C-alpha cells in the first residue's frame, strides 16, 4: 500500500530548465501570444536608443537625413526594421486584446482562442503590408 | 515586524492602470501618425520635418514619448520582478532602467523641440 502511494508522490517544486521551457512545454495559442507580447515589448525597449538616434538624424539637417536614408537602405538595417515592425504590430494587436480581456470581453475559452488567432492574423498581415509600403 | 522588500510589488493598482491608459494613448497616437503619414507621404527632408513643426503633432508626439516612458518602465520593471530574485541585482536593474528611460526622454524632447 505504501509502495503504491509513494510512486504517485511527485517531486515538488519542479524546476524547469531552459530546454524544457523552449521544447517540452507546448503552450496554447493565447499563451504563445502572451509570451510574444512580452518578448516584443523587450525588443522594442532594447531598440529605443538606435531608434532615437535615427529619429534625431532624420530631423536634424538635410545632410543628416541623407545619411539616415543611406543607413535605412542597408539590407541588415531593413531586416532589423522588419523585425521591429512585427514587434510593434504584435505588441499593438495583442495589447488591444488584453485591454478587451481586462474589460471582461471574450473571456471564455473559445472566444479567447479565436481572438488570439485574430491577433496573429492581423499583426502578421499589418507587418507584411507595412514592410511592403516602407521597406521595399 | 512586517518584512518589506524595497523592490517588491506593492499594491500596483496605479501602475496597472497607468500601463493601460498609456497603452490607449500610444495606440491612438499610432493611428493618428499613420493617417498623417499616409496623407503627407513624406519622402523629402522638408516634408518629413514639416510634419513635426505643426503644433498639435508636436504636442501629441511629446505626450506619446512620456506615455512610452511610463509604459516601458512598468513593463520592464515587471520583467525584472518576474525573473530576477536577488534584491541587490533587481534594484540595480531597476535603477539602470530608470536612468536609461529618463535619458531617452531628455534626448527625445531636445530632438523634437529643435525641429
Tab-separated table of C-alpha atoms in Angstrom:
chain	number	residue	atom	x	y	z
A	1	UNK	CA	0.000	0.000	0.000
A	2	UNK	CA	2.671	2.464	0.993
A	3	UNK	CA	4.699	1.461	-2.074
A	4	UNK	CA	1.862	2.381	-4.486
A	5	UNK	CA	1.316	5.659	-2.673
A	6	UNK	CA	4.941	6.613	-2.937
A	7	UNK	CA	5.025	6.160	-6.703
A	8	UNK	CA	2.281	8.745	-7.068
A	9	UNK	CA	4.137	11.334	-4.953
A	10	UNK	CA	5.776	13.765	-7.347
A	11	UNK	CA	8.877	15.760	-6.687
A	12	UNK	CA	7.889	19.325	-5.864
A	13	UNK	CA	8.807	22.049	-6.571
A	14	UNK	CA	9.668	21.210	-10.140
A	15	UNK	CA	12.401	23.394	-11.612
A	16	UNK	CA	12.238	23.854	-15.354
A	17	UNK	CA	15.392	24.377	-17.370
A	18	UNK	CA	15.581	26.485	-20.499
A	19	UNK	CA	15.306	23.452	-22.785
A	20	UNK	CA	12.126	22.345	-21.001
A	21	UNK	CA	10.682	25.838	-21.395
A	22	UNK	CA	11.632	26.001	-25.064
A	23	UNK	CA	10.953	22.445	-26.270
A	24	UNK	CA	8.891	20.407	-23.765
A	25	UNK	CA	6.103	22.772	-22.803
A	26	UNK	CA	3.566	23.249	-25.569
A	27	UNK	CA	1.726	26.494	-24.992
A	28	UNK	CA	-1.764	27.026	-26.434
A	29	UNK	CA	-2.133	29.922	-28.907
A	30	UNK	CA	-3.110	32.527	-26.252
A	31	UNK	CA	-0.001	31.502	-24.299
A	32	UNK	CA	2.215	31.982	-27.345
A	33	UNK	CA	0.583	35.381	-27.927
A	34	UNK	CA	1.268	36.338	-24.315
A	35	UNK	CA	4.967	35.435	-24.224
A	36	UNK	CA	5.482	37.092	-27.620
A	37	UNK	CA	3.772	40.207	-26.222
A	38	UNK	CA	6.465	40.291	-23.542
A	39	UNK	CA	9.278	39.430	-25.951
A	40	UNK	CA	8.206	42.104	-28.442
A	41	UNK	CA	7.998	44.651	-25.630
A	42	UNK	CA	11.546	43.866	-24.512
A	43	UNK	CA	12.764	44.091	-28.108
A	44	UNK	CA	11.134	47.495	-28.569
A	45	UNK	CA	12.709	48.686	-25.308
A	46	UNK	CA	16.162	47.456	-26.360
A	47	UNK	CA	15.897	49.209	-29.729
A	48	UNK	CA	14.786	52.569	-28.269
A	49	UNK	CA	18.315	54.041	-28.374
A	50	UNK	CA	19.036	53.252	-32.051
A	51	UNK	CA	15.514	54.411	-32.947
A	52	UNK	CA	16.091	57.716	-31.168
A	53	UNK	CA	19.402	58.095	-33.000
A	54	UNK	CA	17.602	57.576	-36.320
A	55	UNK	CA	14.812	59.971	-35.272
A	56	UNK	CA	17.422	62.612	-34.459
A	57	UNK	CA	19.291	62.010	-37.716
A	58	UNK	CA	16.143	62.275	-39.820
A	59	UNK	CA	15.132	65.631	-38.317
A	60	UNK	CA	18.434	67.470	-37.793
A	61	UNK	CA	19.502	68.584	-41.295
A	62	UNK	CA	19.155	67.599	-44.968
A	63	UNK	CA	22.657	66.065	-44.802
A	64	UNK	CA	21.825	64.007	-41.707
A	65	UNK	CA	18.555	62.982	-43.355
A	66	UNK	CA	20.504	61.781	-46.393
A	67	UNK	CA	22.855	59.701	-44.237
A	68	UNK	CA	19.805	58.286	-42.419
A	69	UNK	CA	18.444	57.246	-45.816
A	70	UNK	CA	21.811	55.636	-46.538
A	71	UNK	CA	21.623	53.556	-43.345
A	72	UNK	CA	17.970	52.698	-43.960
A	73	UNK	CA	18.812	51.328	-47.407
A	74	UNK	CA	21.203	48.737	-45.925
A	75	UNK	CA	19.765	45.172	-46.020
A	76	UNK	CA	20.691	44.414	-42.385
A	77	UNK	CA	19.022	47.620	-41.157
A	78	UNK	CA	15.989	46.760	-43.294
A	79	UNK	CA	15.830	43.298	-41.713
A	80	UNK	CA	16.011	44.863	-38.228
A	81	UNK	CA	13.264	47.308	-39.225
A	82	UNK	CA	11.119	44.392	-40.425
A	83	UNK	CA	11.503	42.653	-37.034
A	84	UNK	CA	10.775	45.978	-35.324
A	85	UNK	CA	7.611	46.485	-37.373
A	86	UNK	CA	6.486	42.972	-36.426
A	87	UNK	CA	7.243	43.652	-32.735
A	88	UNK	CA	5.233	46.893	-32.811
A	89	UNK	CA	2.291	45.302	-34.632
A	90	UNK	CA	2.199	42.235	-32.378
A	91	UNK	CA	2.514	44.341	-29.219
A	92	UNK	CA	-0.217	46.677	-30.537
A	93	UNK	CA	-2.720	43.969	-31.554
A	94	UNK	CA	-2.078	41.703	-28.561
A	95	UNK	CA	-2.294	44.773	-26.304
A	96	UNK	CA	-5.749	45.660	-27.628
A	97	UNK	CA	-6.825	42.049	-26.952
A	98	UNK	CA	-5.531	42.298	-23.367
A	99	UNK	CA	-7.423	45.574	-22.891
A	100	UNK	CA	-10.624	43.851	-24.048
A	101	UNK	CA	-9.938	40.930	-21.678
A	102	UNK	CA	-9.432	43.462	-18.851
A	103	UNK	CA	-12.883	44.798	-19.707
A	104	UNK	CA	-14.206	41.200	-19.360
A	105	UNK	CA	-14.826	40.872	-23.080
A	106	UNK	CA	-14.169	37.474	-24.682
A	107	UNK	CA	-13.038	35.699	-21.518
A	108	UNK	CA	-14.458	32.244	-22.331
A	109	UNK	CA	-12.018	29.755	-23.834
A	110	UNK	CA	-13.390	29.526	-27.410
A	111	UNK	CA	-13.509	33.356	-27.700
A	112	UNK	CA	-10.042	33.724	-26.177
A	113	UNK	CA	-8.576	31.204	-28.638
A	114	UNK	CA	-10.372	32.849	-31.554
A	115	UNK	CA	-9.195	36.348	-30.586
A	116	UNK	CA	-5.624	35.043	-30.175
A	117	UNK	CA	-5.793	33.680	-33.714
A	118	UNK	CA	-7.201	37.015	-34.932
A	119	UNK	CA	-4.308	38.884	-33.283
A	120	UNK	CA	-1.732	36.718	-35.076
A	121	UNK	CA	-3.564	37.093	-38.394
A	122	UNK	CA	-3.932	40.879	-38.042
A	123	UNK	CA	-0.404	41.564	-36.789
A	124	UNK	CA	1.255	39.424	-39.462
A	125	UNK	CA	-0.900	40.977	-42.176
A	126	UNK	CA	-0.113	44.518	-40.955
A	127	UNK	CA	3.584	43.623	-40.740
A	128	UNK	CA	3.570	42.377	-44.338
A	129	UNK	CA	1.668	45.462	-45.505
A	130	UNK	CA	3.973	47.937	-43.735
A	131	UNK	CA	7.152	46.131	-44.803
A	132	UNK	CA	5.906	46.281	-48.379
A	133	UNK	CA	4.987	50.004	-48.164
A	134	UNK	CA	8.019	51.197	-46.171
A	135	UNK	CA	10.900	48.821	-46.800
A	136	UNK	CA	10.514	47.695	-50.397
B	1	UNK	CA	7.693	43.353	12.281
B	2	UNK	CA	6.487	43.307	8.701
B	3	UNK	CA	9.113	42.119	6.254
B	4	UNK	CA	9.230	44.570	3.374
B	5	UNK	CA	11.201	44.256	0.139
B	6	UNK	CA	12.185	47.593	-1.414
B	7	UNK	CA	11.770	46.198	-4.919
B	8	UNK	CA	8.585	44.299	-4.132
B	9	UNK	CA	5.295	44.614	-5.941
B	10	UNK	CA	3.448	46.973	-3.534
B	11	UNK	CA	-0.224	47.142	-4.458
B	12	UNK	CA	0.359	48.185	-8.026
B	13	UNK	CA	-3.168	49.252	-8.937
B	14	UNK	CA	-1.989	52.691	-10.050
B	15	UNK	CA	0.756	51.106	-12.161
B	16	UNK	CA	-1.675	48.599	-13.621
B	17	UNK	CA	-3.998	51.442	-14.596
B	18	UNK	CA	-1.156	53.647	-15.899
B	19	UNK	CA	0.022	50.765	-18.101
B	20	UNK	CA	-3.413	50.621	-19.720
B	21	UNK	CA	-4.013	54.369	-20.011
B	22	UNK	CA	-0.593	54.918	-21.627
B	23	UNK	CA	-1.295	51.976	-23.958
B	24	UNK	CA	-4.511	53.639	-25.159
B	25	UNK	CA	-2.732	56.997	-25.626
B	26	UNK	CA	0.051	55.358	-27.664
B	27	UNK	CA	-2.405	53.306	-29.725
B	28	UNK	CA	-4.347	56.492	-30.542
B	29	UNK	CA	-1.104	58.285	-31.462
B	30	UNK	CA	-0.042	55.371	-33.683
B	31	UNK	CA	-3.286	55.598	-35.657
B	32	UNK	CA	-3.025	59.407	-35.780
B	33	UNK	CA	0.549	59.300	-37.109
B	34	UNK	CA	-0.306	56.532	-39.585
B	35	UNK	CA	-3.074	58.730	-41.028
B	36	UNK	CA	-0.767	61.783	-41.166
B	37	UNK	CA	1.995	59.772	-42.877
B	38	UNK	CA	-0.444	58.214	-45.343
B	39	UNK	CA	-1.817	61.673	-46.177
B	40	UNK	CA	1.503	63.532	-46.443
B	41	UNK	CA	3.651	60.653	-47.834
B	42	UNK	CA	6.898	62.393	-46.810
B	43	UNK	CA	9.862	61.364	-48.961
B	44	UNK	CA	11.956	64.534	-48.687
B	45	UNK	CA	13.601	66.010	-45.600
B	46	UNK	CA	11.432	69.150	-45.805
B	47	UNK	CA	8.155	67.205	-45.970
B	48	UNK	CA	9.193	64.916	-43.086
B	49	UNK	CA	10.386	67.836	-40.952
B	50	UNK	CA	7.255	69.906	-41.640
B	51	UNK	CA	5.082	67.232	-40.022
B	52	UNK	CA	6.778	67.850	-36.679
B	53	UNK	CA	6.775	71.660	-36.910
B	54	UNK	CA	2.972	71.555	-36.709
B	55	UNK	CA	1.978	72.334	-33.104
B	56	UNK	CA	-0.628	69.616	-32.488
B	57	UNK	CA	1.704	66.934	-33.905
B	58	UNK	CA	4.489	68.143	-31.618
B	59	UNK	CA	2.166	68.149	-28.612
B	60	UNK	CA	0.815	64.657	-29.310
B	61	UNK	CA	4.305	63.298	-30.095
B	62	UNK	CA	5.569	64.629	-26.753
B	63	UNK	CA	2.645	63.010	-24.909
B	64	UNK	CA	3.456	59.763	-26.745
B	65	UNK	CA	7.072	59.995	-25.530
B	66	UNK	CA	6.021	60.465	-21.905
B	67	UNK	CA	3.483	57.625	-22.178
B	68	UNK	CA	6.212	55.378	-23.565
B	69	UNK	CA	8.460	56.271	-20.615
B	70	UNK	CA	5.851	55.205	-18.082
B	71	UNK	CA	4.663	52.179	-20.080
B	72	UNK	CA	8.186	50.852	-20.686
B	73	UNK	CA	9.132	51.442	-17.039
B	74	UNK	CA	6.208	49.363	-15.743
B	75	UNK	CA	6.748	46.649	-18.359
B	76	UNK	CA	10.489	46.270	-17.855
B	77	UNK	CA	10.127	46.537	-14.069
B	78	UNK	CA	7.650	43.635	-14.189
B	79	UNK	CA	10.193	41.696	-16.227
B	80	UNK	CA	12.886	42.163	-13.557
B	81	UNK	CA	10.370	41.307	-10.811
B	82	UNK	CA	9.486	38.059	-12.608
B	83	UNK	CA	12.958	36.809	-13.472
B	84	UNK	CA	15.486	38.419	-11.120
B	85	UNK	CA	15.202	37.378	-7.477
B	86	UNK	CA	18.234	38.826	-5.582
B	87	UNK	CA	17.165	42.222	-4.221
B	88	UNK	CA	20.523	43.909	-4.917
B	89	UNK	CA	20.623	42.823	-8.579
B	90	UNK	CA	16.977	43.691	-9.070
B	91	UNK	CA	17.386	47.138	-7.528
B	92	UNK	CA	20.428	47.789	-9.734
B	93	UNK	CA	18.463	46.809	-12.849
B	94	UNK	CA	15.531	48.986	-11.755
B	95	UNK	CA	17.821	51.989	-11.354
B	96	UNK	CA	19.565	51.360	-14.695
B	97	UNK	CA	16.184	51.087	-16.422
B	98	UNK	CA	15.025	54.394	-14.904
B	99	UNK	CA	18.307	56.111	-15.796
B	100	UNK	CA	18.078	54.891	-19.418
B	101	UNK	CA	14.424	55.888	-19.806
B	102	UNK	CA	14.865	59.357	-18.256
B	103	UNK	CA	17.858	59.946	-20.544
B	104	UNK	CA	15.858	58.811	-23.573
B	105	UNK	CA	13.054	61.261	-22.766
B	106	UNK	CA	15.544	64.137	-22.491
B	107	UNK	CA	17.054	63.111	-25.827
B	108	UNK	CA	13.619	62.755	-27.453
B	109	UNK	CA	12.455	66.168	-26.210
B	110	UNK	CA	15.577	68.002	-27.428
B	111	UNK	CA	15.238	66.419	-30.883
B	112	UNK	CA	11.543	67.246	-31.014
B	113	UNK	CA	11.900	70.854	-29.860
B	114	UNK	CA	14.762	71.666	-32.186
B	115	UNK	CA	12.539	70.916	-35.164
